[in-house]
């Protein structure tokens, strides 16, 4: 559904936006707003560990402290 909404927005002439899900509604978010703040990911967090497992990047599953 996300991709479908992206295509509809593009065909409607909406540029410089990304599609986001806001309270179960697809919305156009200006790219400048979407990338304004950087979010950091904790490599030891369960969410990131599951991404590594699903993408078969086991060598990164247990990051060494720097």
GROMACS .gro file of C-alpha atoms in nm:
model
   66
    1UNK     CA    1   0.000   0.000   0.000
    2UNK     CA    2   0.290   0.231   0.073
    3UNK     CA    3   0.430   0.190  -0.279
    4UNK     CA    4   0.086   0.229  -0.433
    5UNK     CA    5   0.036   0.558  -0.253
    6UNK     CA    6   0.383   0.673  -0.359
    7UNK     CA    7   0.291   0.610  -0.723
    8UNK     CA    8  -0.040   0.794  -0.686
    9UNK     CA    9   0.135   1.093  -0.531
   10UNK     CA   10   0.396   1.096  -0.807
   11UNK     CA   11   0.129   1.078  -1.076
   12UNK     CA   12  -0.051   1.367  -0.905
   13UNK     CA   13   0.264   1.574  -0.948
   14UNK     CA   14   0.378   1.567  -0.588
   15UNK     CA   15   0.756   1.593  -0.585
   16UNK     CA   16   1.017   1.622  -0.312
   17UNK     CA   17   0.804   1.414  -0.075
   18UNK     CA   18   0.816   1.070   0.080
   19UNK     CA   19   0.513   0.865   0.179
   20UNK     CA   20   0.460   0.801   0.546
   21UNK     CA   21   0.205   0.626   0.762
   22UNK     CA   22   0.051   0.859   1.019
   23UNK     CA   23  -0.218   0.706   1.242
   24UNK     CA   24  -0.313   0.452   0.972
   25UNK     CA   25  -0.334   0.716   0.697
   26UNK     CA   26  -0.081   0.759   0.419
   27UNK     CA   27   0.055   1.112   0.406
   28UNK     CA   28   0.306   1.304   0.197
   29UNK     CA   29   0.600   1.424   0.406
   30UNK     CA   30   0.840   1.679   0.255
   31UNK     CA   31   1.184   1.522   0.218
   32UNK     CA   32   1.346   1.820   0.392
   33UNK     CA   33   1.128   1.757   0.697
   34UNK     CA   34   1.185   1.380   0.690
   35UNK     CA   35   1.564   1.416   0.699
   36UNK     CA   36   1.587   1.723   0.922
   37UNK     CA   37   1.676   1.530   1.236
   38UNK     CA   38   1.896   1.224   1.245
   39UNK     CA   39   1.786   0.928   1.451
   40UNK     CA   40   2.044   0.699   1.600
   41UNK     CA   41   2.007   0.324   1.618
   42UNK     CA   42   2.153   0.126   1.904
   43UNK     CA   43   2.329  -0.172   1.740
   44UNK     CA   44   2.265  -0.375   2.055
   45UNK     CA   45   1.890  -0.309   2.044
   46UNK     CA   46   1.653  -0.597   1.971
   47UNK     CA   47   1.505  -0.423   1.665
   48UNK     CA   48   1.844  -0.384   1.495
   49UNK     CA   49   1.947  -0.737   1.592
   50UNK     CA   50   1.633  -0.872   1.424
   51UNK     CA   51   1.714  -0.674   1.107
   52UNK     CA   52   2.060  -0.832   1.100
   53UNK     CA   53   1.914  -1.179   1.147
   54UNK     CA   54   1.653  -1.137   0.872
   55UNK     CA   55   1.911  -0.998   0.629
   56UNK     CA   56   2.155  -1.278   0.719
   57UNK     CA   57   2.431  -1.050   0.843
   58UNK     CA   58   2.525  -1.271   1.136
   59UNK     CA   59   2.881  -1.138   1.149
   60UNK     CA   60   2.739  -0.810   1.279
   61UNK     CA   61   2.505  -0.962   1.539
   62UNK     CA   62   2.740  -0.905   1.829
   63UNK     CA   63   2.913  -0.569   1.779
   64UNK     CA   64   3.236  -0.514   1.964
   65UNK     CA   65   3.262  -0.216   2.196
   66UNK     CA   66   3.472   0.058   2.041
   0.00000   0.00000   0.00000
